[in-house]
PDB file of C-alpha atoms in Angstrom:
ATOM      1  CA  UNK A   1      16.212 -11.932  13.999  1.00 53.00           C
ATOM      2  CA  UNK A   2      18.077  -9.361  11.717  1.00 75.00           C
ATOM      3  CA  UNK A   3      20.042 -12.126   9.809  1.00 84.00           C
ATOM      4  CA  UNK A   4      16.215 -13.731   8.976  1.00 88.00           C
ATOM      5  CA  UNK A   5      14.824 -10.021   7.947  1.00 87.00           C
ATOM      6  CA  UNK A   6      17.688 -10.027   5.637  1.00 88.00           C
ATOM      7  CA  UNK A   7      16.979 -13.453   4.048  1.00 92.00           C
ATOM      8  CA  UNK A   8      13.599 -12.269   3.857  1.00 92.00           C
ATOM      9  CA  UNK A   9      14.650  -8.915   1.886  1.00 92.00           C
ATOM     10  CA  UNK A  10      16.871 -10.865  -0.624  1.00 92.00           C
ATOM     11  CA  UNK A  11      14.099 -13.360  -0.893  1.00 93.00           C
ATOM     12  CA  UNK A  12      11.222 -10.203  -1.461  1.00 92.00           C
ATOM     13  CA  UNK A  13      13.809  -8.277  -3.694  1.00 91.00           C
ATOM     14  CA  UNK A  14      13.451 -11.635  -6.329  1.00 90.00           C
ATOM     15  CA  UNK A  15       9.565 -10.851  -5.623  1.00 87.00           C
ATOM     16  CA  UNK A  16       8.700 -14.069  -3.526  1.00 92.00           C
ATOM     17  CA  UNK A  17       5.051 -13.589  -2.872  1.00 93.00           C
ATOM     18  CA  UNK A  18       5.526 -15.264   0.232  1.00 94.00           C
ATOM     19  CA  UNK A  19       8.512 -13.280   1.146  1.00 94.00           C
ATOM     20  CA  UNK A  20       6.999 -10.149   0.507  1.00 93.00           C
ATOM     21  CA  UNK A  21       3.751 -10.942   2.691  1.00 93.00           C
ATOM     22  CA  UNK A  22       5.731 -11.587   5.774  1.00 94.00           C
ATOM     23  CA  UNK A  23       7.651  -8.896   5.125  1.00 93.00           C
ATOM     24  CA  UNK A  24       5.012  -6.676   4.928  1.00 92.00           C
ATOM     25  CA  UNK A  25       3.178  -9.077   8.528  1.00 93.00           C
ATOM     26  CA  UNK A  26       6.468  -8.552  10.196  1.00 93.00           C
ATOM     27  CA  UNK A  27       6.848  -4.402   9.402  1.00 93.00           C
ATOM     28  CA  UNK A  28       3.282  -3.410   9.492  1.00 94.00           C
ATOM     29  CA  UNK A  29       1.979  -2.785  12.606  1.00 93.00           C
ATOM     30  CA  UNK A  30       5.336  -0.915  13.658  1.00 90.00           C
ATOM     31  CA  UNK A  31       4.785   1.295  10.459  1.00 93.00           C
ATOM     32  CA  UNK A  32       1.564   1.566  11.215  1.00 94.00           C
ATOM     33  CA  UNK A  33       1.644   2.786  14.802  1.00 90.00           C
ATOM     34  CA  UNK A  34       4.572   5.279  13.388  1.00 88.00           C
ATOM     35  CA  UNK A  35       2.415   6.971  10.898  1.00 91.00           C
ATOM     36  CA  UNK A  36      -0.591   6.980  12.861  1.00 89.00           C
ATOM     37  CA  UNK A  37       1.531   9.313  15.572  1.00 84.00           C
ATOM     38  CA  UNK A  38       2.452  11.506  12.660  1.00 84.00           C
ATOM     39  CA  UNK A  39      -0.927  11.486  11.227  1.00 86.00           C
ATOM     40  CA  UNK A  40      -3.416  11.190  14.501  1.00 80.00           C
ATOM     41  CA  UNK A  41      -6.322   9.826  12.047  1.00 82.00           C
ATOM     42  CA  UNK A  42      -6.857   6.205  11.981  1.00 89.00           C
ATOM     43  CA  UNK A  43      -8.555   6.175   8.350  1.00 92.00           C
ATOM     44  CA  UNK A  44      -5.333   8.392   7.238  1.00 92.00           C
ATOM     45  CA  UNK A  45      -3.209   6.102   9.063  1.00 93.00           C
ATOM     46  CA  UNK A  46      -4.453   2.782   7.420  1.00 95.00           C
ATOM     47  CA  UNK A  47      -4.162   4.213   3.859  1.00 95.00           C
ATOM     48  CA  UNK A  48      -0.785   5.743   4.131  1.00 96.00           C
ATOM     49  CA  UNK A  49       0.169   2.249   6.030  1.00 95.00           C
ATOM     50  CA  UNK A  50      -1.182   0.930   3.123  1.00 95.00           C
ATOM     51  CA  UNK A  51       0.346   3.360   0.397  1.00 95.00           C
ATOM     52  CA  UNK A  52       3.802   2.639   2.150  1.00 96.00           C
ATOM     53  CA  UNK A  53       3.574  -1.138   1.267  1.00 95.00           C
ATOM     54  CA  UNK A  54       2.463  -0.611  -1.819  1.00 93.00           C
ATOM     55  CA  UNK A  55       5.609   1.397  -2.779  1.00 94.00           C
ATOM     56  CA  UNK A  56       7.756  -1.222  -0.826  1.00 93.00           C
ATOM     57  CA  UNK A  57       6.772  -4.006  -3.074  1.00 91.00           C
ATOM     58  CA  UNK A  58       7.124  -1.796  -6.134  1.00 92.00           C
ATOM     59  CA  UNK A  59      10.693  -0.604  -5.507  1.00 92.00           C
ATOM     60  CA  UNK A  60      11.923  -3.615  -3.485  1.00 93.00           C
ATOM     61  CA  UNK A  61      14.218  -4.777  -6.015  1.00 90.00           C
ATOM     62  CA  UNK A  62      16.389  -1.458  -6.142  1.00 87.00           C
ATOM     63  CA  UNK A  63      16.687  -1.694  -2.125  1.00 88.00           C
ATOM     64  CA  UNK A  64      19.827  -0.819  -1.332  1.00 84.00           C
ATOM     65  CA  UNK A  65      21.377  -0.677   2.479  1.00 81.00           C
ATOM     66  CA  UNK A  66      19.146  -1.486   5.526  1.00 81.00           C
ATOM     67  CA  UNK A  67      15.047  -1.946   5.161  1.00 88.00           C
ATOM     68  CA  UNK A  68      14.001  -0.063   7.897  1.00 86.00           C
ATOM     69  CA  UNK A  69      16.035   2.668   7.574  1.00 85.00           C
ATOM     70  CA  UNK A  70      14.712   2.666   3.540  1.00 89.00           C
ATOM     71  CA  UNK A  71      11.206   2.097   4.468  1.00 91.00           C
ATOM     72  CA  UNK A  72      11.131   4.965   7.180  1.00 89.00           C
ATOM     73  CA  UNK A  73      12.536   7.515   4.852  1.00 88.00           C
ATOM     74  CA  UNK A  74       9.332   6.206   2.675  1.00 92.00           C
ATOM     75  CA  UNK A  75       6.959   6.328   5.710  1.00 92.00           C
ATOM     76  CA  UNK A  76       8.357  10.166   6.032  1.00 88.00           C
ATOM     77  CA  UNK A  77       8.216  11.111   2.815  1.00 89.00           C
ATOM     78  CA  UNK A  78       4.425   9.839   2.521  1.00 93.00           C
ATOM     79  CA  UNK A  79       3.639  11.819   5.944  1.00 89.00           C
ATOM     80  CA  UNK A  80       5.323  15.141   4.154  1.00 86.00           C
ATOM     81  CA  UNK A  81       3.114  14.361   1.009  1.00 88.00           C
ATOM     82  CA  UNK A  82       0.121  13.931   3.229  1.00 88.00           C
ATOM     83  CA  UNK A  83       0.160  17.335   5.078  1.00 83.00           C
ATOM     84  CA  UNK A  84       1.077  19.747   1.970  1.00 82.00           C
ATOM     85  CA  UNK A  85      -2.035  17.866   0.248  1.00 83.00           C
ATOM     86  CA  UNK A  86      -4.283  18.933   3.378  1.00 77.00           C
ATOM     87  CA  UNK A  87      -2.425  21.967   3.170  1.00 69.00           C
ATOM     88  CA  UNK A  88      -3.276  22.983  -0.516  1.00 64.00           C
ATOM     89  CA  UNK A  89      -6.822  21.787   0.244  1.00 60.00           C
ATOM     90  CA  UNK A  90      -7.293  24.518   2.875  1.00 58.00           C
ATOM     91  CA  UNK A  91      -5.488  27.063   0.601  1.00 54.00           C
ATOM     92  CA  UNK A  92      -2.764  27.387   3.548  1.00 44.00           C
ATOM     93  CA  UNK A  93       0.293  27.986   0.939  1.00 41.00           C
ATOM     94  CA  UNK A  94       3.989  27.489   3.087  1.00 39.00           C
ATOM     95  CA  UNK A  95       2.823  26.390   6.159  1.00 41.00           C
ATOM     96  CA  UNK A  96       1.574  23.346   7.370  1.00 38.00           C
ATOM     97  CA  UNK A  97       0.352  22.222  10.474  1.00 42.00           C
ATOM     98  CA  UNK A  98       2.285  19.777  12.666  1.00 44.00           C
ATOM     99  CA  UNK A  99       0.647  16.238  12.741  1.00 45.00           C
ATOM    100  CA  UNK A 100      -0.828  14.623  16.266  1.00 45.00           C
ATOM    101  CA  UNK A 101       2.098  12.544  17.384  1.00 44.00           C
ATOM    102  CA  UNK A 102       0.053  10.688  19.700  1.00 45.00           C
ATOM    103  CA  UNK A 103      -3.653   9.604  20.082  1.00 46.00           C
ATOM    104  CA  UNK A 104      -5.628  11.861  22.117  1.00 46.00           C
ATOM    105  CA  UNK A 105      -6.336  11.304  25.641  1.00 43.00           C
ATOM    106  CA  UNK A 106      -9.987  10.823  25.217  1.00 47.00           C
ATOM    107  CA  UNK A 107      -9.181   7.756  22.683  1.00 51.00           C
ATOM    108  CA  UNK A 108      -6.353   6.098  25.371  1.00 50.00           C
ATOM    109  CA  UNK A 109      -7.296   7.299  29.033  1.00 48.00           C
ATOM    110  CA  UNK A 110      -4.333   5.525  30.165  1.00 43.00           C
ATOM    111  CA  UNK A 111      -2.099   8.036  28.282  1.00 47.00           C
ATOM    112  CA  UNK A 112      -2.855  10.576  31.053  1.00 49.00           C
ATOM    113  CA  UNK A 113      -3.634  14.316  31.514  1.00 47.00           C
ATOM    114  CA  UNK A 114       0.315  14.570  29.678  1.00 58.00           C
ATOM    115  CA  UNK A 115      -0.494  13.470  26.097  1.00 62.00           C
ATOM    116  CA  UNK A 116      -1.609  16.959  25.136  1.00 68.00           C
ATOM    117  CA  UNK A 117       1.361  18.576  26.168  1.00 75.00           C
ATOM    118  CA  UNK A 118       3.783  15.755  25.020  1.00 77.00           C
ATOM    119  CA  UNK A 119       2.105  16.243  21.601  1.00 73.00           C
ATOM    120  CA  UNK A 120       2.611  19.737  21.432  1.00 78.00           C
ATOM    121  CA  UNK A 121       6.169  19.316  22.683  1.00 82.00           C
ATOM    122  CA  UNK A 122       6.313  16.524  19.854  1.00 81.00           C
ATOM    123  CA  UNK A 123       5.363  19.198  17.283  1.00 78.00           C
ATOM    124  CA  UNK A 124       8.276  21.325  18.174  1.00 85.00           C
ATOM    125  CA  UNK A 125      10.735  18.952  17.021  1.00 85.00           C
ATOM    126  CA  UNK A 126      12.337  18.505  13.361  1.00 86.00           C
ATOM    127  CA  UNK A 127      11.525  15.723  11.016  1.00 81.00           C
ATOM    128  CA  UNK A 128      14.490  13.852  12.076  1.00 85.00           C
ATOM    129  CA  UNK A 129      14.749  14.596  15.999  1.00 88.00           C
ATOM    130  CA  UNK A 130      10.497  13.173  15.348  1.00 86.00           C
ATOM    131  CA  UNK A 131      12.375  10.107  13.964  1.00 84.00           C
ATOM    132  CA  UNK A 132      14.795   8.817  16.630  1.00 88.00           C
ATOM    133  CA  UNK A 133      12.813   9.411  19.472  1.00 88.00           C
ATOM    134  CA  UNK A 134       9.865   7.930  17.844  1.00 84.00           C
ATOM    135  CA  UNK A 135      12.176   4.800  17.271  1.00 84.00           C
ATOM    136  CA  UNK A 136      13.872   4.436  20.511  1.00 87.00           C
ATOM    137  CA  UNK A 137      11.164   5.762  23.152  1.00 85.00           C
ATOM    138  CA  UNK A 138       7.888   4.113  21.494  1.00 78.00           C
ATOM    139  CA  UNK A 139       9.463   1.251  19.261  1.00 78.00           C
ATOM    140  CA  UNK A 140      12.237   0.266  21.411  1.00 83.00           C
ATOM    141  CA  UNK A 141      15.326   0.028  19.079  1.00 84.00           C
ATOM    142  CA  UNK A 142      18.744   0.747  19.870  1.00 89.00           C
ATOM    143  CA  UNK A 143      20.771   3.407  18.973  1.00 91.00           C
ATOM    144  CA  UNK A 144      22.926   1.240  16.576  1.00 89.00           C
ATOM    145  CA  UNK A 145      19.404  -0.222  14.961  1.00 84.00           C
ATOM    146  CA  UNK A 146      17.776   3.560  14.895  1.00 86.00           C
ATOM    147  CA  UNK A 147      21.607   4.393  12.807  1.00 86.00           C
ATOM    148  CA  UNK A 148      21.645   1.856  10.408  1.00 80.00           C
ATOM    149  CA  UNK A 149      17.249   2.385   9.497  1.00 76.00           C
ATOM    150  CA  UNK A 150      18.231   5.872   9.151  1.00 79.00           C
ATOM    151  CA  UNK A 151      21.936   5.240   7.345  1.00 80.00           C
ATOM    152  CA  UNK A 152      23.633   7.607  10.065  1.00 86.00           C
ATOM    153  CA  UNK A 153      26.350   7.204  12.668  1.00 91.00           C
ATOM    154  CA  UNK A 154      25.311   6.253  16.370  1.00 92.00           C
ATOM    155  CA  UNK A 155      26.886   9.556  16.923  1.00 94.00           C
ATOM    156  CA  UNK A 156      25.131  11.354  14.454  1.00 94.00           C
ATOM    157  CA  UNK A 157      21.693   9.691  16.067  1.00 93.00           C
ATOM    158  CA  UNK A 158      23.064  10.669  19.652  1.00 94.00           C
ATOM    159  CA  UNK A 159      23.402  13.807  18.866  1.00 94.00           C
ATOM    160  CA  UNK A 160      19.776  14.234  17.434  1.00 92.00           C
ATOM    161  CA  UNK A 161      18.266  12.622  20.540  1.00 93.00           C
ATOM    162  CA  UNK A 162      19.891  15.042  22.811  1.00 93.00           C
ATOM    163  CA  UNK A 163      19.070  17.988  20.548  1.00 93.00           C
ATOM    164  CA  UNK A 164      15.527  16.483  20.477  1.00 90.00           C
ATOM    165  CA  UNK A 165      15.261  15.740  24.366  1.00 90.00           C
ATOM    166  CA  UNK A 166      16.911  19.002  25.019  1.00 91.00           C
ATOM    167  CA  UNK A 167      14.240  20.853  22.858  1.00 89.00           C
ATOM    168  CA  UNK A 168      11.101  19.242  25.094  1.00 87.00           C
ATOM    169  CA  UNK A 169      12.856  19.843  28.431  1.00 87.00           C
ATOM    170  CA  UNK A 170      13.049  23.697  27.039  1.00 87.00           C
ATOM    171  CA  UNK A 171       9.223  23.406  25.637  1.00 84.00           C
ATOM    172  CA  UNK A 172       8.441  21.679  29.179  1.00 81.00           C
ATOM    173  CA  UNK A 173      10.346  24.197  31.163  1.00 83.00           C
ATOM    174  CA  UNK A 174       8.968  27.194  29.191  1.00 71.00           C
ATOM    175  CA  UNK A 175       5.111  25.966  29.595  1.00 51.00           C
ATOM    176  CA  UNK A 176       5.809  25.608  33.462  1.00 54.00           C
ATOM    177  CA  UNK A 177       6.589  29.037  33.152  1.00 45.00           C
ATOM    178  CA  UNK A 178       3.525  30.294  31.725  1.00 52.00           C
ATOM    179  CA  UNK A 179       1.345  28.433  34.180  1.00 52.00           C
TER     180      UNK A 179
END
């Protein structure tokens, strides 16, 4: 599957229409789902999903190293742009709010009475620790496929998933305590 992607990036990076549309078919609804937990709205959601593609098939060509890792540092990058905009709009100056990471309860009743406190536990964590467990709790990917979209070590992506899971258990364990 990895060695076809690849064909298919050499083949979009000559701008192959056809390349590029299943490129974009193959990546879009995992991009999607991605910013839509960083963003919560759906509208927001389809135009950064949207934005993000746009930008893929501009810059294609200078693609260096693995897509996903290159096109999640986009997706990121598109998120940060998208809350200091909505930040600057409200006239909040330095701080801006953490993004629903997941879709409210009342949207998905199978997500449980949980998904408000997971998303406030989500909010806790840094851009980064947001990333890997994003990728390998809700996408699926490996540790070695989560390294090489993000251009890090397996170590280096270890380490941010403990940090990560170590920071909700302490955001879990604290909120028990103030029950």
């Amino acid at each position: 599957m990895n060695e076809h992607l690849d064909i298919l990036v050499e083949r979009a990076r000559r701008h192959d229409p056809d390349a590029l549309a299943e490129l974009c078919e193959r990546l879009y609804p995992e991009l999607y789902r991605y910013i839509a937990y960083r963003v919560g709205g759906k509208e927001d959601a389809e135009d950064l999903t949207s934005e993000l593609f746009l930008r893929m098939v501009r810059s294609i060509k200078n693609l260096k190293g693995s897509i996903r890792g290159w096109i999640y540092r986009i997706a990121e990058n598109l998120v940060t742009d998208y809350y200091r905009r909505r930040a600057v709009r409200r006239g909040v100056i330095g701080e801006i709010e953490s993004p629903d990471t997941m879709p409210s309860p009342q949207a998905d009743p199978s997500r449980g009475l949980l998904a408000g406190d997971l998303q406030r536990g989500m909010r806790t964590l840094t851009a980064e620790q947001y990333q890997v467990v994003t990728l390998k709790f809700l996408e699926g990917y490996s540790t070695e496929e989560i390294a090489a979209f993000l251009g890090k070590s397996t170590g280096a992506v270890k380490a941010l998933q403990f940090r990560a899971l170590q920071g909700l258990r302490g955001f879990f364990t604290e909120d028990d305590r103030h029950e």
